[in-house]
PDB file of C-alpha atoms in Angstrom:
ATOM      1  CA  UNK B   1     -37.113  68.714  56.731  1.00 67.00           C
ATOM      2  CA  UNK B   2     -38.095  71.575  58.928  1.00 71.00           C
ATOM      3  CA  UNK B   3     -36.191  72.763  61.846  1.00 72.00           C
ATOM      4  CA  UNK B   4     -38.157  71.039  64.377  1.00 77.00           C
ATOM      5  CA  UNK B   5     -37.943  67.739  62.727  1.00 76.00           C
ATOM      6  CA  UNK B   6     -33.802  68.457  62.515  1.00 72.00           C
ATOM      7  CA  UNK B   7     -33.327  68.990  66.344  1.00 75.00           C
ATOM      8  CA  UNK B   8     -35.685  66.212  67.317  1.00 79.00           C
ATOM      9  CA  UNK B   9     -33.615  64.041  65.307  1.00 74.00           C
ATOM     10  CA  UNK B  10     -31.663  62.237  68.053  1.00 74.00           C
ATOM     11  CA  UNK B  11     -30.323  59.483  65.745  1.00 68.00           C
ATOM     12  CA  UNK B  12     -29.007  61.768  63.244  1.00 72.00           C
ATOM     13  CA  UNK B  13     -31.806  59.889  60.470  1.00 71.00           C
ATOM     14  CA  UNK B  14     -31.218  63.104  58.114  1.00 72.00           C
ATOM     15  CA  UNK B  15     -28.004  62.527  58.150  1.00 70.00           C
ATOM     16  CA  UNK B  16     -28.111  59.043  55.772  1.00 76.00           C
ATOM     17  CA  UNK B  17     -30.572  60.521  53.554  1.00 78.00           C
ATOM     18  CA  UNK B  18     -27.692  61.462  51.170  1.00 77.00           C
ATOM     19  CA  UNK B  19     -26.149  57.704  51.765  1.00 81.00           C
ATOM     20  CA  UNK B  20     -29.369  56.167  51.043  1.00 85.00           C
ATOM     21  CA  UNK B  21     -29.945  58.146  47.617  1.00 85.00           C
ATOM     22  CA  UNK B  22     -26.654  56.941  46.684  1.00 84.00           C
ATOM     23  CA  UNK B  23     -26.936  53.205  47.322  1.00 88.00           C
ATOM     24  CA  UNK B  24     -30.555  53.271  45.756  1.00 90.00           C
ATOM     25  CA  UNK B  25     -28.962  54.673  42.145  1.00 89.00           C
ATOM     26  CA  UNK B  26     -26.095  52.283  42.475  1.00 88.00           C
ATOM     27  CA  UNK B  27     -28.900  49.850  42.930  1.00 92.00           C
ATOM     28  CA  UNK B  28     -31.185  51.192  40.210  1.00 93.00           C
ATOM     29  CA  UNK B  29     -27.998  50.674  37.474  1.00 94.00           C
ATOM     30  CA  UNK B  30     -28.059  46.693  38.831  1.00 94.00           C
ATOM     31  CA  UNK B  31     -31.706  46.222  38.156  1.00 96.00           C
ATOM     32  CA  UNK B  32     -31.861  48.221  35.183  1.00 97.00           C
ATOM     33  CA  UNK B  33     -29.091  45.669  33.440  1.00 97.00           C
ATOM     34  CA  UNK B  34     -30.931  42.739  34.837  1.00 98.00           C
ATOM     35  CA  UNK B  35     -33.815  44.374  32.955  1.00 98.00           C
ATOM     36  CA  UNK B  36     -32.376  44.313  29.867  1.00 97.00           C
ATOM     37  CA  UNK B  37     -30.813  40.847  30.084  1.00 98.00           C
ATOM     38  CA  UNK B  38     -33.976  38.814  30.720  1.00 98.00           C
ATOM     39  CA  UNK B  39     -35.742  41.158  28.546  1.00 97.00           C
ATOM     40  CA  UNK B  40     -33.616  38.698  26.205  1.00 97.00           C
ATOM     41  CA  UNK B  41     -34.265  40.834  23.520  1.00 95.00           C
ATOM     42  CA  UNK B  42     -33.139  40.613  18.928  1.00 94.00           C
ATOM     43  CA  UNK B  43     -29.466  41.166  18.628  1.00 89.00           C
ATOM     44  CA  UNK B  44     -29.061  43.777  16.033  1.00 82.00           C
ATOM     45  CA  UNK B  45     -26.508  41.655  13.841  1.00 81.00           C
ATOM     46  CA  UNK B  46     -28.952  38.720  13.107  1.00 87.00           C
ATOM     47  CA  UNK B  47     -32.386  39.857  14.653  1.00 91.00           C
ATOM     48  CA  UNK B  48     -32.183  36.288  17.335  1.00 95.00           C
ATOM     49  CA  UNK B  49     -32.917  36.699  21.102  1.00 97.00           C
ATOM     50  CA  UNK B  50     -29.926  37.744  22.370  1.00 97.00           C
ATOM     51  CA  UNK B  51     -29.738  34.112  23.778  1.00 97.00           C
ATOM     52  CA  UNK B  52     -31.115  31.255  22.047  1.00 96.00           C
ATOM     53  CA  UNK B  53     -30.793  27.669  19.641  1.00 96.00           C
ATOM     54  CA  UNK B  54     -30.130  29.821  17.113  1.00 95.00           C
ATOM     55  CA  UNK B  55     -27.187  32.432  18.276  1.00 95.00           C
ATOM     56  CA  UNK B  56     -26.214  28.873  19.925  1.00 95.00           C
ATOM     57  CA  UNK B  57     -25.674  30.038  22.821  1.00 97.00           C
ATOM     58  CA  UNK B  58     -28.752  28.930  25.449  1.00 98.00           C
ATOM     59  CA  UNK B  59     -28.538  25.332  27.115  1.00 97.00           C
ATOM     60  CA  UNK B  60     -31.669  23.828  28.177  1.00 97.00           C
ATOM     61  CA  UNK B  61     -32.688  20.890  30.453  1.00 97.00           C
ATOM     62  CA  UNK B  62     -33.442  19.610  33.979  1.00 97.00           C
ATOM     63  CA  UNK B  63     -30.126  18.060  34.028  1.00 96.00           C
ATOM     64  CA  UNK B  64     -28.547  21.509  34.294  1.00 97.00           C
ATOM     65  CA  UNK B  65     -30.818  22.958  37.102  1.00 97.00           C
ATOM     66  CA  UNK B  66     -28.440  24.249  39.521  1.00 96.00           C
ATOM     67  CA  UNK B  67     -30.341  21.995  42.477  1.00 96.00           C
ATOM     68  CA  UNK B  68     -27.623  19.884  43.460  1.00 94.00           C
ATOM     69  CA  UNK B  69     -23.376  20.667  43.329  1.00 90.00           C
ATOM     70  CA  UNK B  70     -23.268  17.753  40.564  1.00 90.00           C
ATOM     71  CA  UNK B  71     -26.604  19.475  38.330  1.00 94.00           C
ATOM     72  CA  UNK B  72     -24.172  22.781  38.725  1.00 94.00           C
ATOM     73  CA  UNK B  73     -21.282  21.218  37.864  1.00 91.00           C
ATOM     74  CA  UNK B  74     -22.989  19.452  34.679  1.00 93.00           C
ATOM     75  CA  UNK B  75     -24.447  23.421  33.865  1.00 95.00           C
ATOM     76  CA  UNK B  76     -21.111  25.307  34.038  1.00 94.00           C
ATOM     77  CA  UNK B  77     -19.314  22.545  32.221  1.00 92.00           C
ATOM     78  CA  UNK B  78     -22.056  22.519  29.230  1.00 95.00           C
ATOM     79  CA  UNK B  79     -21.726  26.193  29.315  1.00 96.00           C
ATOM     80  CA  UNK B  80     -18.301  26.716  29.231  1.00 94.00           C
ATOM     81  CA  UNK B  81     -18.174  24.482  25.601  1.00 95.00           C
ATOM     82  CA  UNK B  82     -20.789  26.182  24.375  1.00 96.00           C
ATOM     83  CA  UNK B  83     -19.008  29.520  25.119  1.00 96.00           C
ATOM     84  CA  UNK B  84     -15.724  28.109  23.921  1.00 94.00           C
ATOM     85  CA  UNK B  85     -17.518  26.654  20.541  1.00 95.00           C
ATOM     86  CA  UNK B  86     -18.940  30.240  19.775  1.00 95.00           C
ATOM     87  CA  UNK B  87     -18.193  30.857  15.987  1.00 93.00           C
ATOM     88  CA  UNK B  88     -17.731  34.557  14.376  1.00 90.00           C
ATOM     89  CA  UNK B  89     -19.011  36.340  11.384  1.00 85.00           C
ATOM     90  CA  UNK B  90     -17.626  33.965   8.587  1.00 89.00           C
ATOM     91  CA  UNK B  91     -18.574  30.853  10.869  1.00 89.00           C
ATOM     92  CA  UNK B  92     -14.930  30.718  12.632  1.00 94.00           C
ATOM     93  CA  UNK B  93     -14.694  29.517  16.139  1.00 94.00           C
ATOM     94  CA  UNK B  94     -13.377  32.179  18.505  1.00 93.00           C
ATOM     95  CA  UNK B  95     -12.600  30.261  21.520  1.00 91.00           C
ATOM     96  CA  UNK B  96     -13.996  32.741  23.956  1.00 93.00           C
ATOM     97  CA  UNK B  97     -13.362  31.876  27.510  1.00 93.00           C
ATOM     98  CA  UNK B  98     -15.428  32.238  30.414  1.00 94.00           C
ATOM     99  CA  UNK B  99     -14.723  34.418  33.163  1.00 95.00           C
ATOM    100  CA  UNK B 100     -18.088  35.423  35.088  1.00 96.00           C
ATOM    101  CA  UNK B 101     -20.696  33.251  36.087  1.00 96.00           C
ATOM    102  CA  UNK B 102     -24.453  35.152  37.485  1.00 98.00           C
ATOM    103  CA  UNK B 103     -26.435  33.417  39.774  1.00 98.00           C
ATOM    104  CA  UNK B 104     -29.446  34.188  41.883  1.00 98.00           C
ATOM    105  CA  UNK B 105     -29.508  33.680  45.763  1.00 98.00           C
ATOM    106  CA  UNK B 106     -31.381  30.391  45.306  1.00 98.00           C
ATOM    107  CA  UNK B 107     -28.726  29.167  43.197  1.00 97.00           C
ATOM    108  CA  UNK B 108     -25.687  30.538  44.809  1.00 96.00           C
ATOM    109  CA  UNK B 109     -24.982  27.482  46.884  1.00 95.00           C
ATOM    110  CA  UNK B 110     -24.488  25.102  44.687  1.00 94.00           C
ATOM    111  CA  UNK B 111     -22.691  27.183  41.599  1.00 94.00           C
ATOM    112  CA  UNK B 112     -20.355  27.924  44.738  1.00 93.00           C
ATOM    113  CA  UNK B 113     -19.455  24.774  45.607  1.00 90.00           C
ATOM    114  CA  UNK B 114     -19.113  23.986  41.916  1.00 90.00           C
ATOM    115  CA  UNK B 115     -16.895  26.300  41.474  1.00 89.00           C
ATOM    116  CA  UNK B 116     -14.709  25.520  44.303  1.00 84.00           C
ATOM    117  CA  UNK B 117     -14.791  21.337  43.298  1.00 73.00           C
ATOM    118  CA  UNK B 118     -11.512  21.999  41.733  1.00 61.00           C
ATOM    119  CA  UNK B 119     -10.052  19.057  43.499  1.00 54.00           C
ATOM    120  CA  UNK B 120     -11.507  15.692  44.723  1.00 55.00           C
ATOM    121  CA  UNK B 121     -10.299  12.470  46.406  1.00 53.00           C
ATOM    122  CA  UNK B 122     -13.542  11.063  46.689  1.00 58.00           C
ATOM    123  CA  UNK B 123     -13.850   7.482  43.975  1.00 55.00           C
ATOM    124  CA  UNK B 124     -15.482   7.863  41.079  1.00 61.00           C
ATOM    125  CA  UNK B 125     -15.958  12.134  41.126  1.00 59.00           C
ATOM    126  CA  UNK B 126     -14.524  14.021  38.383  1.00 62.00           C
ATOM    127  CA  UNK B 127     -13.329  17.382  39.761  1.00 62.00           C
ATOM    128  CA  UNK B 128     -14.133  21.081  37.683  1.00 67.00           C
ATOM    129  CA  UNK B 129     -10.499  21.698  37.381  1.00 66.00           C
ATOM    130  CA  UNK B 130     -12.337  23.567  33.749  1.00 64.00           C
ATOM    131  CA  UNK B 131     -14.062  26.378  35.620  1.00 74.00           C
ATOM    132  CA  UNK B 132     -10.972  27.077  37.843  1.00 74.00           C
ATOM    133  CA  UNK B 133     -10.758  31.144  37.873  1.00 81.00           C
ATOM    134  CA  UNK B 134     -14.217  31.872  37.165  1.00 90.00           C
ATOM    135  CA  UNK B 135     -15.669  34.328  39.294  1.00 93.00           C
ATOM    136  CA  UNK B 136     -19.099  34.242  40.582  1.00 95.00           C
ATOM    137  CA  UNK B 137     -21.358  37.125  40.558  1.00 96.00           C
ATOM    138  CA  UNK B 138     -24.674  36.481  43.050  1.00 97.00           C
ATOM    139  CA  UNK B 139     -27.787  38.933  42.054  1.00 97.00           C
ATOM    140  CA  UNK B 140     -30.681  38.928  43.541  1.00 97.00           C
ATOM    141  CA  UNK B 141     -31.988  40.821  40.755  1.00 97.00           C
ATOM    142  CA  UNK B 142     -32.497  37.476  38.962  1.00 98.00           C
ATOM    143  CA  UNK B 143     -35.473  36.277  40.792  1.00 98.00           C
ATOM    144  CA  UNK B 144     -37.213  39.547  41.510  1.00 97.00           C
ATOM    145  CA  UNK B 145     -41.009  38.559  40.893  1.00 97.00           C
ATOM    146  CA  UNK B 146     -41.595  41.892  39.353  1.00 97.00           C
ATOM    147  CA  UNK B 147     -39.004  41.685  36.585  1.00 98.00           C
ATOM    148  CA  UNK B 148     -40.198  39.528  33.281  1.00 97.00           C
ATOM    149  CA  UNK B 149     -38.025  36.532  32.488  1.00 97.00           C
ATOM    150  CA  UNK B 150     -37.126  35.807  36.493  1.00 98.00           C
ATOM    151  CA  UNK B 151     -36.071  32.788  37.459  1.00 97.00           C
ATOM    152  CA  UNK B 152     -34.704  30.785  40.429  1.00 97.00           C
ATOM    153  CA  UNK B 153     -32.982  28.256  38.138  1.00 97.00           C
ATOM    154  CA  UNK B 154     -31.400  30.469  35.563  1.00 98.00           C
ATOM    155  CA  UNK B 155     -27.379  30.877  35.214  1.00 98.00           C
ATOM    156  CA  UNK B 156     -25.537  33.118  32.774  1.00 98.00           C
ATOM    157  CA  UNK B 157     -21.793  32.710  31.877  1.00 97.00           C
ATOM    158  CA  UNK B 158     -20.138  35.964  30.552  1.00 97.00           C
ATOM    159  CA  UNK B 159     -16.328  36.317  29.221  1.00 96.00           C
ATOM    160  CA  UNK B 160     -14.258  39.057  30.053  1.00 95.00           C
ATOM    161  CA  UNK B 161     -16.289  42.606  29.599  1.00 94.00           C
ATOM    162  CA  UNK B 162     -13.240  43.560  28.451  1.00 94.00           C
ATOM    163  CA  UNK B 163     -13.446  41.178  25.283  1.00 94.00           C
ATOM    164  CA  UNK B 164     -16.803  40.869  24.463  1.00 95.00           C
ATOM    165  CA  UNK B 165     -19.482  43.228  25.983  1.00 96.00           C
ATOM    166  CA  UNK B 166     -22.930  41.755  26.332  1.00 97.00           C
ATOM    167  CA  UNK B 167     -24.682  44.664  28.329  1.00 97.00           C
ATOM    168  CA  UNK B 168     -23.579  47.811  28.891  1.00 96.00           C
ATOM    169  CA  UNK B 169     -24.286  50.867  30.882  1.00 95.00           C
ATOM    170  CA  UNK B 170     -23.624  54.445  29.286  1.00 95.00           C
ATOM    171  CA  UNK B 171     -23.310  57.409  31.833  1.00 95.00           C
ATOM    172  CA  UNK B 172     -24.186  61.009  31.166  1.00 93.00           C
ATOM    173  CA  UNK B 173     -20.563  62.787  30.676  1.00 92.00           C
ATOM    174  CA  UNK B 174     -18.623  59.405  31.851  1.00 91.00           C
ATOM    175  CA  UNK B 175     -19.917  60.426  35.324  1.00 90.00           C
ATOM    176  CA  UNK B 176     -20.806  56.850  37.168  1.00 90.00           C
ATOM    177  CA  UNK B 177     -21.290  58.224  40.256  1.00 88.00           C
ATOM    178  CA  UNK B 178     -24.876  60.176  41.125  1.00 88.00           C
ATOM    179  CA  UNK B 179     -25.549  63.677  41.746  1.00 87.00           C
ATOM    180  CA  UNK B 180     -26.961  64.479  45.281  1.00 82.00           C
ATOM    181  CA  UNK B 181     -26.983  68.195  46.303  1.00 82.00           C
ATOM    182  CA  UNK B 182     -28.505  69.406  49.366  1.00 77.00           C
ATOM    183  CA  UNK B 183     -30.070  73.120  49.809  1.00 81.00           C
ATOM    184  CA  UNK B 184     -30.773  74.740  52.883  1.00 76.00           C
ATOM    185  CA  UNK B 185     -33.882  76.507  53.036  1.00 71.00           C
ATOM    186  CA  UNK B 186     -33.810  80.067  54.600  1.00 73.00           C
ATOM    187  CA  UNK B 187     -37.382  80.638  55.229  1.00 71.00           C
ATOM    188  CA  UNK B 188     -37.860  77.358  56.929  1.00 68.00           C
ATOM    189  CA  UNK B 189     -35.785  76.764  58.891  1.00 71.00           C
ATOM    190  CA  UNK B 190     -34.693  73.262  57.060  1.00 73.00           C
ATOM    191  CA  UNK B 191     -32.820  71.748  53.878  1.00 74.00           C
ATOM    192  CA  UNK B 192     -34.072  69.577  50.851  1.00 79.00           C
ATOM    193  CA  UNK B 193     -32.209  66.639  49.521  1.00 80.00           C
ATOM    194  CA  UNK B 194     -31.938  65.976  45.773  1.00 82.00           C
ATOM    195  CA  UNK B 195     -30.562  63.016  44.053  1.00 83.00           C
ATOM    196  CA  UNK B 196     -30.033  61.904  40.200  1.00 87.00           C
ATOM    197  CA  UNK B 197     -28.411  59.590  38.057  1.00 90.00           C
ATOM    198  CA  UNK B 198     -28.253  59.636  34.670  1.00 93.00           C
ATOM    199  CA  UNK B 199     -27.724  56.306  32.895  1.00 95.00           C
ATOM    200  CA  UNK B 200     -28.779  54.210  29.774  1.00 95.00           C
ATOM    201  CA  UNK B 201     -28.801  50.386  29.619  1.00 97.00           C
ATOM    202  CA  UNK B 202     -27.665  48.798  26.361  1.00 96.00           C
ATOM    203  CA  UNK B 203     -27.317  45.165  24.808  1.00 95.00           C
ATOM    204  CA  UNK B 204     -24.124  44.588  22.808  1.00 94.00           C
ATOM    205  CA  UNK B 205     -23.108  41.069  21.911  1.00 93.00           C
ATOM    206  CA  UNK B 206     -24.435  38.075  22.181  1.00 95.00           C
ATOM    207  CA  UNK B 207     -21.341  36.137  21.497  1.00 95.00           C
ATOM    208  CA  UNK B 208     -20.048  37.040  24.975  1.00 96.00           C
ATOM    209  CA  UNK B 209     -22.437  34.963  26.939  1.00 97.00           C
ATOM    210  CA  UNK B 210     -24.297  31.478  27.328  1.00 98.00           C
ATOM    211  CA  UNK B 211     -27.438  30.660  29.461  1.00 98.00           C
ATOM    212  CA  UNK B 212     -28.743  27.828  31.234  1.00 98.00           C
ATOM    213  CA  UNK B 213     -32.572  27.778  31.346  1.00 97.00           C
ATOM    214  CA  UNK B 214     -32.619  24.597  34.229  1.00 97.00           C
ATOM    215  CA  UNK B 215     -35.973  23.921  33.022  1.00 96.00           C
ATOM    216  CA  UNK B 216     -36.775  21.464  29.986  1.00 91.00           C
TER     217      UNK B 216
END
C-alpha cells in the first residue's frame, strides 16, 4: 500500500486487511477439514472408507433425507442407534454417545427442528427425546460444489472429539492462531501486510462418526 493510497483511504479499508487475513486463515482450516471429511478416505485400521457399510457407520436411503422435520428425526434417530452399536477391535459394543451433528445450510432448518422436537402435545407424534443435548453445527462448505463429495442431504453425527477424534487439525508448535505481520516500507512511504497459517488436517478413527447420505 503506497502513501498516496493510505492518505486517500477515508474509509480505513486498509486497517481491516489484517483482520480479513485472519478470518481467511480460519475459514481455510474449516475448508481443509471438510475436504478431508468428504474425501472419505480409507482408514489405517482396516482400509475401509471412513464411513461405509463395511465400517457399519453409514446410513443410506431417501427416507433419511433431511428435507422435512420428520425425515430428519428419522435420520438422527437411526444415526444415533448406529453409533451406539459401534464395536471395538474384539467386536465388543462401545456404546459411543452422539454429541455433534454436522449439516449444510439446506438441511439446517429441518435438522434444528428435529433436535428441538424433544416434547410434543400432538396426538400420534413421537417426541425426539433421545437427541436432547445434541449440538448442531451448520457448515456451508459441505455444499461447496468445488469440493468433491459435496451434498445438500449429507449429515454427519460425531461423538465428542475428546472421546474419539475423527478429523484432527495439527498446528505448528501448537499455535492455532494465524501469523500476521506488517512491515513499513521506508523508500515507498507505504507498508506491506503478510499472513500465514501452518496447519495440517488428518483422519483418525471411524468409530466416532456416522454418516447419512439422504439418497438411495
